[in-house]
Amino acid sequence: MLKQQLQQKLQQKLSPAQIQVIKMLEIPTLELEERIRQELEENPALEEGAEASDSQDDVLENEYGSDEGGNNDDMDLDEYMPDDDIPDYRLKTNNSSKDDKHESIPFSVGMTFHEFLLDQLGLQDLNEHERGLAEYVIGNIDEEGYLRRTAEAMVDDIVFQAGIQTTDEEMLHIIHVIQQFDPPGVGASDLQECLVLQLDRKTQTQEVQCAKKIVTHYFEEFTKKHYDKIMKSLSIDDETLKNVIGEIIRLNPKPGSAWSGNVLEKSMSAIVPDFMLENNDGQLTVHLNNSNVPELRVSNTYNEMMQDYAGNKQNQTKEMKDAVFFVKQKIDSARWFIDAIKQRQQTLLTTMKAIVDFQYEFFVEGDETYLKPMILKDIADITGFDISTISRVSNSKYIQTEFGVFPVKYFFSESMTNDSGEEVSTREIKKILQETIEHEDKKKPLNDDRLAEVLKDKGYNIARRTVAKYREQLNIPVARLRKEI
């Protein structure tokens, strides 16, 4: 049965301009530059460059083309008010500071890792059939230099892909030929074989031969640092084992990564700080890194088109109204974009200043132990922004200080209470934990229980499982794997 009913509902919707501001907050400086370039290409009403002081724009404030929609029949351009178009979204930076000069070191890219292998293949005495097999094998070697496919699997695939008939024995022979190429260890199927191949290429001293025995027959004991078993099996003393391990750890576990051409081939994203912090005798000043962000303005040509239309209301045709409607949309979009960037810069700067003030002692001393417990709500309460806004500002943003470049998220941490009743940052506890492990006796490293006792003696009463969690977050292995000879 159908029936009608009236329901009253209260909803909150974001306008397109608000959505644009939110998206602008999330992106770092590098992406902002690209976003501006994209907008300049897509919107002809948006131009790059500073406007003269006597320039004028039209403020579009009428029903036609508003957020709520409308028609183009009652367009009142008398409401277009001139205002100063000099973009003020670019907050001032210190032009005399070191952040104004950005230099990049040019480099030339040579041959890639696989081209280097193919180049060595040309020096081998192989017939056309064997050369085709070798090129196929090289194509299956990954960027780290490993051949992670079996000979049997490649024999089956090369028949279907290239129509080349071969046998497992012939494929193994080709793999062995490639394993003699540079860099040493290339073409290995796993780490153990990679290390053996490198040891085979070294001068066969007593230490190298012993190292090869360990990698070949006692690899599991070596990776788990069961040194007592190795010394007993090989009848060697501590000093000899120490020298042998030194030979092993000097080997390259990823031979392909050692090739400089391969490093240049990788897409490494450079970290460009969004903020610059200057310390002038304890006076901390935060600047936005706007050195590569261009100034923007609304096109004078589009503004003049609107002014011409305003002065020619008697001769308005439908085509003219449609054209002006298009122009107004583009001007609105340009203004929204400029306002979004302005609001982004102001929000970022306000938030970062609040963080610097909150963590003042750290930015002056540079010691992690001076970091105070700080969560998103703390900064939200100071700035008056929403917690989600603080989260967007701190995400993927970096600040350059005299102690290095830090992600903004680095300064946020939870709190714990020590024996004195003071709240301390968990980052401070991690710092003390790391220093304790660095200064431990590597012959008898501290396990998690002992680390918990050490922290307790220093006034930090935390459980063993919490110590284990912090140790894992610091990428520190367990005590047994930290043991040294």
Coordinates of C-alpha atoms in Angstrom, one line a residue:
M1 CA 0.0 0.0 0.0
L2 CA 1.4 3.4 -1.1
K3 CA 1.2 6.4 1.2
Q4 CA 2.7 9.8 1.4
Q5 CA 4.5 11.2 4.3
L6 CA 6.4 14.3 5.1
Q7 CA 9.8 13.9 6.9
Q8 CA 12.0 16.7 8.1
K9 CA 15.7 16.0 8.0
L10 CA 18.8 18.0 8.9
Q11 CA 21.9 17.3 6.8
Q12 CA 25.3 18.9 6.4
K13 CA 26.8 18.9 3.0
L14 CA 30.2 20.2 1.9
S15 CA 30.3 22.7 -0.9
P16 CA 32.7 22.1 -3.8
A17 CA 35.0 24.8 -2.5
Q18 CA 35.1 23.1 1.0
I19 CA 35.9 19.8 -0.6
Q20 CA 38.7 21.4 -2.6
V21 CA 40.2 22.9 0.6
I22 CA 40.2 19.5 2.3
K23 CA 41.9 17.8 -0.6
M24 CA 44.5 20.6 -0.6
L25 CA 45.4 20.1 3.0
E26 CA 46.3 16.4 2.4
I27 CA 48.8 16.9 -0.4
P28 CA 52.5 17.7 0.3
T29 CA 54.4 20.5 -1.4
L30 CA 55.6 18.4 -4.4
E31 CA 52.0 17.3 -5.2
L32 CA 50.8 20.9 -4.7
E33 CA 53.1 22.1 -7.4
E34 CA 51.8 19.5 -9.8
R35 CA 48.2 20.2 -8.9
I36 CA 48.7 23.9 -9.6
R37 CA 50.2 23.1 -13.0
Q38 CA 47.3 20.9 -13.8
E39 CA 44.8 23.6 -12.9
L40 CA 46.6 26.2 -15.0
E41 CA 46.3 23.9 -18.0
E42 CA 42.6 23.1 -17.4
N43 CA 41.3 26.6 -16.4
P44 CA 42.0 29.4 -18.9
A45 CA 40.8 32.0 -16.4
L46 CA 43.7 31.1 -14.1
E47 CA 47.0 32.6 -14.8
E48 CA 50.5 32.5 -13.3
G49 CA 52.2 35.7 -12.2
A50 CA 51.6 38.6 -9.9
E51 CA 49.0 41.2 -10.7
A52 CA 49.7 44.9 -10.9
S53 CA 48.5 46.9 -7.9
D54 CA 45.8 48.8 -9.9
S55 CA 44.3 45.6 -11.4
Q56 CA 40.7 44.8 -10.8
D57 CA 38.6 41.7 -10.6
D58 CA 34.9 41.1 -10.5
V59 CA 33.3 39.4 -7.5
L60 CA 30.6 37.1 -8.8
E61 CA 27.7 37.3 -6.3
N62 CA 24.4 36.6 -8.0
E63 CA 22.0 33.8 -8.4
Y64 CA 23.2 32.9 -11.8
G65 CA 26.0 30.4 -11.5
S66 CA 25.9 30.2 -7.7
D67 CA 26.4 26.9 -5.8
E68 CA 22.7 26.4 -5.6
G69 CA 22.3 26.8 -9.4
G70 CA 20.1 29.2 -11.3
N71 CA 19.5 30.5 -14.8
N72 CA 21.2 33.0 -17.0
D73 CA 18.2 35.3 -17.7
D74 CA 18.5 37.6 -14.7
M75 CA 22.2 38.2 -14.5
D76 CA 23.0 41.4 -12.5
L77 CA 26.6 42.3 -13.2
D78 CA 26.4 45.5 -11.2
E79 CA 27.2 43.5 -8.1
Y80 CA 30.6 42.7 -9.5
M81 CA 32.8 44.6 -7.1
P82 CA 36.5 45.3 -7.9
D83 CA 38.9 44.1 -5.3
D84 CA 42.6 43.7 -5.0
D85 CA 43.8 40.6 -6.8
I86 CA 47.3 40.5 -5.5
P87 CA 47.5 36.9 -4.2
D88 CA 48.0 36.9 -0.5
Y89 CA 47.9 33.1 -0.1
R90 CA 51.7 33.1 -0.4
L91 CA 52.7 33.6 3.2
K92 CA 56.0 35.4 3.6
T93 CA 59.3 33.5 3.6
N94 CA 62.6 34.8 4.7
N95 CA 64.3 35.5 1.4
S96 CA 67.7 35.7 3.0
S97 CA 67.4 32.2 4.6
K98 CA 69.1 29.1 3.3
D99 CA 65.8 27.6 2.0
D100 CA 65.7 30.0 -0.9
K101 CA 68.5 28.3 -2.8
H102 CA 67.7 24.9 -4.2
E103 CA 70.3 23.2 -6.3
S104 CA 70.1 19.8 -7.9
I105 CA 73.2 17.8 -8.9
P106 CA 72.8 16.6 -12.5
F107 CA 73.8 13.1 -13.4
S108 CA 73.9 11.0 -16.5
V109 CA 72.2 7.7 -16.8
G110 CA 74.3 4.9 -18.3
M111 CA 73.2 1.4 -19.3
T112 CA 70.8 -0.4 -17.0
F113 CA 71.5 -3.5 -15.0
H114 CA 70.0 -5.9 -17.6
E115 CA 71.8 -4.1 -20.4
F116 CA 75.0 -4.6 -18.5
L117 CA 74.3 -8.3 -18.4
L118 CA 73.4 -8.5 -22.1
D119 CA 76.6 -6.6 -22.9
Q120 CA 78.7 -9.3 -21.1
L121 CA 76.7 -11.9 -23.0
G122 CA 78.1 -10.6 -26.3
L123 CA 81.6 -11.6 -25.1
Q124 CA 80.6 -15.3 -24.6
D125 CA 81.3 -18.0 -27.2
L126 CA 77.7 -19.1 -27.7
N127 CA 75.7 -20.2 -30.8
E128 CA 72.5 -18.5 -31.8
H129 CA 70.3 -21.1 -30.0
E130 CA 72.3 -20.7 -26.7
R131 CA 72.3 -16.9 -27.0
G132 CA 68.5 -16.9 -27.2
L133 CA 68.3 -19.0 -24.1
A134 CA 70.7 -16.7 -22.2
E135 CA 68.7 -13.6 -23.2
Y136 CA 65.6 -15.3 -21.8
V137 CA 67.3 -16.2 -18.6
I138 CA 68.6 -12.6 -18.2
G139 CA 65.1 -11.3 -18.7
N140 CA 64.0 -13.3 -15.7
I141 CA 66.6 -11.9 -13.4
D142 CA 65.1 -9.4 -11.0
E143 CA 66.5 -6.0 -10.0
E144 CA 68.3 -7.5 -7.0
G145 CA 70.2 -9.8 -9.2
Y146 CA 68.3 -13.0 -8.4
L147 CA 66.9 -15.7 -10.7
R148 CA 63.9 -16.8 -8.8
R149 CA 62.6 -19.2 -11.3
T150 CA 63.6 -22.8 -11.7
A151 CA 65.2 -24.2 -14.8
E152 CA 62.3 -26.6 -15.4
A153 CA 59.8 -23.7 -15.3
M154 CA 61.8 -21.7 -17.8
V155 CA 62.2 -24.7 -20.1
D156 CA 58.4 -25.1 -20.3
D157 CA 57.7 -21.3 -20.8
I158 CA 60.3 -20.7 -23.5
V159 CA 58.8 -23.3 -25.7
F160 CA 55.4 -21.5 -25.6
Q161 CA 56.7 -18.0 -25.6
A162 CA 59.6 -18.2 -28.1
G163 CA 59.2 -21.6 -29.7
I164 CA 62.7 -22.6 -28.6
Q165 CA 63.2 -26.3 -27.7
T166 CA 65.7 -27.1 -25.0
T167 CA 66.4 -29.4 -22.0
D168 CA 66.8 -28.9 -18.3
E169 CA 70.5 -29.7 -18.6
E170 CA 71.1 -27.1 -21.3
M171 CA 69.2 -24.5 -19.3
L172 CA 71.2 -25.2 -16.2
H173 CA 74.4 -24.8 -18.3
I174 CA 73.2 -21.4 -19.5
I175 CA 72.4 -20.3 -15.9
H176 CA 75.9 -21.4 -14.8
V177 CA 77.4 -19.3 -17.6
I178 CA 75.4 -16.2 -16.5
Q179 CA 76.4 -16.8 -12.9
Q180 CA 80.0 -16.1 -13.9
F181 CA 79.0 -12.5 -15.0
D182 CA 79.6 -9.4 -13.0
P183 CA 78.5 -8.4 -10.4
P184 CA 79.5 -11.5 -8.5
G185 CA 76.5 -13.4 -7.2
V186 CA 74.2 -12.5 -10.1
G187 CA 71.8 -15.3 -11.2
A188 CA 71.6 -17.0 -7.8
S189 CA 68.3 -18.6 -6.8
D190 CA 68.5 -17.6 -3.2
L191 CA 70.7 -15.8 -0.6
Q192 CA 72.7 -18.9 0.2
E193 CA 73.7 -19.6 -3.4
C194 CA 74.4 -15.9 -3.9
L195 CA 77.0 -15.8 -1.1
V196 CA 78.6 -19.1 -2.3
L197 CA 79.0 -17.6 -5.8
Q198 CA 80.7 -14.5 -4.4
L199 CA 83.0 -16.6 -2.2
D200 CA 84.0 -18.6 -5.2
R201 CA 85.2 -15.5 -6.9
K202 CA 87.4 -14.4 -4.0
T203 CA 91.0 -15.4 -3.4
Q204 CA 90.8 -18.7 -1.6
T205 CA 92.4 -17.9 1.7
Q206 CA 91.8 -20.0 4.8
E207 CA 89.1 -17.6 6.0
V208 CA 87.3 -17.6 2.7
Q209 CA 87.3 -21.4 2.5
C210 CA 86.0 -21.7 6.0
A211 CA 83.3 -19.1 5.2
K212 CA 82.3 -21.1 2.2
K213 CA 81.9 -24.2 4.5
I214 CA 79.7 -22.2 6.9
V215 CA 77.5 -20.8 4.2
T216 CA 77.2 -24.2 2.4
H217 CA 76.7 -26.6 5.4
Y218 CA 75.8 -24.4 8.4
F219 CA 73.8 -21.6 6.9
E220 CA 70.8 -22.0 9.2
E221 CA 73.1 -22.0 12.3
F222 CA 74.8 -18.9 10.9
T223 CA 71.5 -17.0 10.3
K224 CA 70.3 -17.9 13.8
K225 CA 73.8 -17.0 15.3
H226 CA 74.3 -20.4 16.9
Y227 CA 78.0 -19.7 16.9
D228 CA 78.8 -22.4 19.5
K229 CA 77.6 -25.1 17.2
I230 CA 79.6 -23.8 14.3
M231 CA 82.8 -23.5 16.3
K232 CA 82.4 -27.0 17.7
S233 CA 81.6 -28.5 14.3
L234 CA 84.5 -26.8 12.5
S235 CA 86.9 -26.9 15.5
I236 CA 87.8 -23.3 15.3
D237 CA 88.2 -20.6 18.0
D238 CA 86.5 -17.3 18.6
E239 CA 89.1 -15.2 16.8
T240 CA 89.0 -17.4 13.7
L241 CA 85.2 -17.4 13.6
K242 CA 85.2 -13.6 14.0
N243 CA 87.4 -13.2 10.9
V244 CA 85.3 -15.7 8.9
I245 CA 82.1 -13.9 9.8
G246 CA 83.8 -10.7 8.7
E247 CA 84.4 -12.2 5.3
I248 CA 80.7 -13.2 5.0
I249 CA 79.1 -9.9 6.1
R250 CA 81.3 -8.0 3.6
L251 CA 79.5 -9.9 0.8
N252 CA 76.6 -8.2 -1.1
P253 CA 73.2 -9.9 -0.4
K254 CA 71.7 -8.0 -3.4
P255 CA 74.3 -7.9 -6.2
G256 CA 71.9 -6.2 -8.6
S257 CA 71.4 -3.2 -6.3
A258 CA 75.1 -2.5 -6.4
W259 CA 74.9 -1.6 -10.1
S260 CA 74.7 2.2 -10.2
G261 CA 72.7 2.2 -13.4
N262 CA 70.0 0.2 -11.6
V263 CA 69.9 2.7 -8.8
L264 CA 69.2 5.6 -11.2
E265 CA 66.6 3.4 -12.8
K266 CA 64.5 3.3 -9.6
S267 CA 61.9 5.9 -8.9
M268 CA 63.0 7.4 -5.6
S269 CA 60.7 10.1 -4.3
A270 CA 62.7 13.0 -2.9
I271 CA 61.6 14.4 0.4
V272 CA 60.9 18.1 0.0
P273 CA 60.1 19.7 3.4
D274 CA 56.9 21.6 3.6
F275 CA 58.1 23.7 6.5
M276 CA 61.4 25.5 7.4
L277 CA 62.3 26.1 11.0
E278 CA 64.9 28.7 11.9
N279 CA 66.4 29.1 15.4
N280 CA 67.7 32.6 16.1
D281 CA 69.1 32.4 19.7
G282 CA 66.1 30.4 20.9
Q283 CA 63.6 32.4 18.8
L284 CA 61.9 29.8 16.7
T285 CA 60.4 30.9 13.4
V286 CA 58.4 28.7 11.0
H287 CA 58.2 29.3 7.3
L288 CA 56.3 27.6 4.6
N289 CA 58.4 26.2 1.8
N290 CA 56.7 28.2 -1.0
S291 CA 59.8 28.7 -3.1
N292 CA 58.4 26.6 -6.0
V293 CA 54.7 27.5 -5.6
P294 CA 53.8 30.1 -8.3
E295 CA 51.7 33.2 -7.7
L296 CA 48.2 32.9 -9.3
R297 CA 45.7 35.4 -10.5
V298 CA 42.4 35.6 -12.3
S299 CA 42.9 36.3 -16.0
N300 CA 42.5 40.0 -16.9
T301 CA 41.1 39.0 -20.3
Y302 CA 38.2 37.1 -18.6
N303 CA 37.6 40.0 -16.3
E304 CA 37.4 42.4 -19.2
M305 CA 34.9 40.1 -21.0
M306 CA 32.6 40.3 -17.9
Q307 CA 33.0 44.1 -17.8
D308 CA 32.1 44.4 -21.5
Y309 CA 29.0 42.3 -20.9
A310 CA 28.0 44.5 -18.0
G311 CA 28.2 47.6 -20.1
N312 CA 26.2 46.1 -23.0
K313 CA 23.0 44.8 -21.3
Q314 CA 20.7 46.1 -24.0
N315 CA 22.2 43.9 -26.8
Q316 CA 22.3 40.6 -25.0
T317 CA 21.8 37.5 -27.1
K318 CA 21.4 33.9 -26.0
E319 CA 24.8 33.0 -27.4
M320 CA 26.3 35.9 -25.5
K321 CA 24.7 34.9 -22.3
D322 CA 25.9 31.3 -22.7
A323 CA 29.4 32.6 -23.4
V324 CA 29.4 34.8 -20.3
F325 CA 28.0 31.9 -18.2
F326 CA 31.0 29.8 -19.3
V327 CA 33.4 32.7 -18.4
K328 CA 31.8 33.1 -15.0
Q329 CA 32.1 29.4 -14.2
K330 CA 35.8 29.6 -15.0
I331 CA 36.4 32.7 -13.0
D332 CA 34.5 31.1 -10.0
S333 CA 36.7 28.0 -10.3
A334 CA 39.8 30.1 -10.4
R335 CA 38.8 32.1 -7.3
W336 CA 37.9 28.9 -5.5
F337 CA 41.3 27.4 -6.3
I338 CA 43.2 30.5 -5.2
D339 CA 41.1 30.7 -1.9
A340 CA 41.7 27.0 -1.3
I341 CA 45.5 27.4 -1.6
K342 CA 45.3 30.5 0.7
Q343 CA 43.4 28.6 3.3
R344 CA 45.7 25.6 3.0
Q345 CA 48.8 27.7 3.6
Q346 CA 47.2 29.5 6.6
T347 CA 46.0 26.2 8.1
L348 CA 49.4 24.5 7.7
L349 CA 51.3 27.4 9.1
T350 CA 49.0 27.8 12.1
T351 CA 49.1 24.1 12.9
M352 CA 52.9 23.8 12.6
K353 CA 53.5 26.9 14.8
A354 CA 51.3 25.2 17.5
I355 CA 53.4 22.0 17.2
V356 CA 56.7 24.0 17.5
D357 CA 55.4 25.9 20.5
F358 CA 54.2 22.7 22.1
Q359 CA 57.6 20.9 21.5
Y360 CA 59.8 23.9 22.0
E361 CA 62.4 22.2 24.0
F362 CA 62.9 19.5 21.4
F363 CA 63.3 22.0 18.5
V364 CA 65.9 23.9 20.6
E365 CA 67.9 20.9 21.9
G366 CA 67.2 18.3 19.2
D367 CA 67.1 15.5 21.8
E368 CA 64.2 13.0 21.6
T369 CA 64.0 12.8 25.4
Y370 CA 62.7 16.4 25.3
L371 CA 59.6 15.4 23.3
K372 CA 56.4 15.8 25.3
P373 CA 53.5 13.5 24.9
M374 CA 51.3 15.0 22.3
I375 CA 48.2 13.8 20.5
L376 CA 46.1 15.3 17.7
K377 CA 43.5 16.6 20.2
D378 CA 46.2 18.7 21.9
I379 CA 46.9 20.7 18.8
A380 CA 43.3 20.8 17.8
D381 CA 42.5 22.5 21.1
I382 CA 45.2 25.0 20.6
T383 CA 44.4 25.9 17.0
G384 CA 40.7 25.5 17.2
F385 CA 40.7 23.2 14.2
D386 CA 39.0 19.9 14.0
I387 CA 41.1 16.8 14.8
S388 CA 40.6 15.5 11.2
T389 CA 42.1 18.8 10.0
I390 CA 45.2 18.3 12.2
S391 CA 45.5 14.7 10.9
R392 CA 45.4 15.9 7.3
V393 CA 48.0 18.6 8.0
S394 CA 50.4 16.1 9.7
N395 CA 50.0 13.4 7.1
S396 CA 52.9 13.2 4.5
K397 CA 54.3 16.6 5.6
Y398 CA 58.0 17.2 6.7
I399 CA 59.8 20.0 8.5
Q400 CA 63.4 20.9 8.1
T401 CA 65.2 21.8 11.3
E402 CA 68.9 22.3 12.2
F403 CA 68.9 18.7 13.4
G404 CA 67.5 17.2 10.2
V405 CA 64.3 16.7 8.3
F406 CA 61.5 15.1 10.3
P407 CA 58.0 14.0 9.4
V408 CA 55.4 16.0 11.2
K409 CA 53.8 12.8 12.6
Y410 CA 57.1 12.2 14.4
F411 CA 56.2 14.7 17.0
F412 CA 53.0 12.9 18.0
S413 CA 53.2 10.2 20.7
E414 CA 51.3 8.7 23.5
S415 CA 52.1 9.3 27.2
M416 CA 53.1 7.1 30.1
T417 CA 53.6 7.9 33.8
N418 CA 56.9 7.2 35.4
D419 CA 57.6 6.5 39.1
S420 CA 57.8 10.2 39.9
G421 CA 54.2 10.6 38.6
E422 CA 55.3 12.6 35.6
E423 CA 53.9 12.0 32.1
V424 CA 56.6 11.1 29.6
S425 CA 56.4 10.4 25.9
T426 CA 56.6 6.8 24.7
R427 CA 59.2 8.1 22.2
E428 CA 61.4 9.0 25.1
I429 CA 61.1 5.5 26.4
K430 CA 62.0 4.1 23.0
K431 CA 65.0 6.4 22.9
I432 CA 66.3 5.1 26.2
L433 CA 65.5 1.5 25.2
Q434 CA 67.6 2.0 22.0
E435 CA 70.5 3.5 23.9
T436 CA 70.4 0.7 26.4
I437 CA 70.7 -1.9 23.6
E438 CA 73.4 0.1 21.8
H439 CA 75.6 0.0 25.0
E440 CA 74.9 -3.6 26.0
D441 CA 77.5 -6.3 26.0
K442 CA 77.1 -7.8 22.5
K443 CA 78.6 -11.1 23.7
K444 CA 75.7 -11.3 26.2
P445 CA 72.9 -9.2 24.9
L446 CA 69.9 -8.3 27.1
N447 CA 66.7 -10.2 26.6
D448 CA 63.3 -8.5 26.9
D449 CA 63.0 -9.4 30.6
R450 CA 66.4 -7.8 31.4
L451 CA 65.5 -4.7 29.3
A452 CA 62.3 -4.3 31.3
E453 CA 64.3 -4.5 34.5
V454 CA 66.7 -1.9 33.3
L455 CA 63.9 0.5 32.3
K456 CA 62.3 -0.1 35.7
D457 CA 65.5 0.8 37.4
K458 CA 65.4 4.1 35.5
G459 CA 61.9 4.8 36.6
Y460 CA 59.9 3.4 33.7
N461 CA 57.7 0.6 35.0
I462 CA 56.6 -1.2 31.8
A463 CA 55.8 -4.8 31.1
R464 CA 58.0 -7.2 29.1
R465 CA 55.5 -7.5 26.3
T466 CA 55.5 -3.7 26.0
V467 CA 59.3 -3.7 25.8
A468 CA 59.1 -6.3 23.0
K469 CA 56.5 -4.1 21.2
Y470 CA 58.8 -1.1 21.4
R471 CA 61.8 -3.1 20.3
E472 CA 60.0 -4.4 17.2
Q473 CA 58.9 -0.9 16.4
L474 CA 62.5 0.2 16.4
N475 CA 63.4 -2.8 14.1
I476 CA 65.7 -4.2 16.7
P477 CA 66.0 -8.1 16.6
V478 CA 65.8 -10.3 19.7
A479 CA 68.8 -10.8 22.0
R480 CA 69.9 -14.0 20.3
L481 CA 70.2 -12.3 16.9
R482 CA 72.1 -9.4 18.4
K483 CA 74.8 -11.6 19.8
E484 CA 78.3 -11.1 18.4
I485 CA 81.6 -13.0 18.8

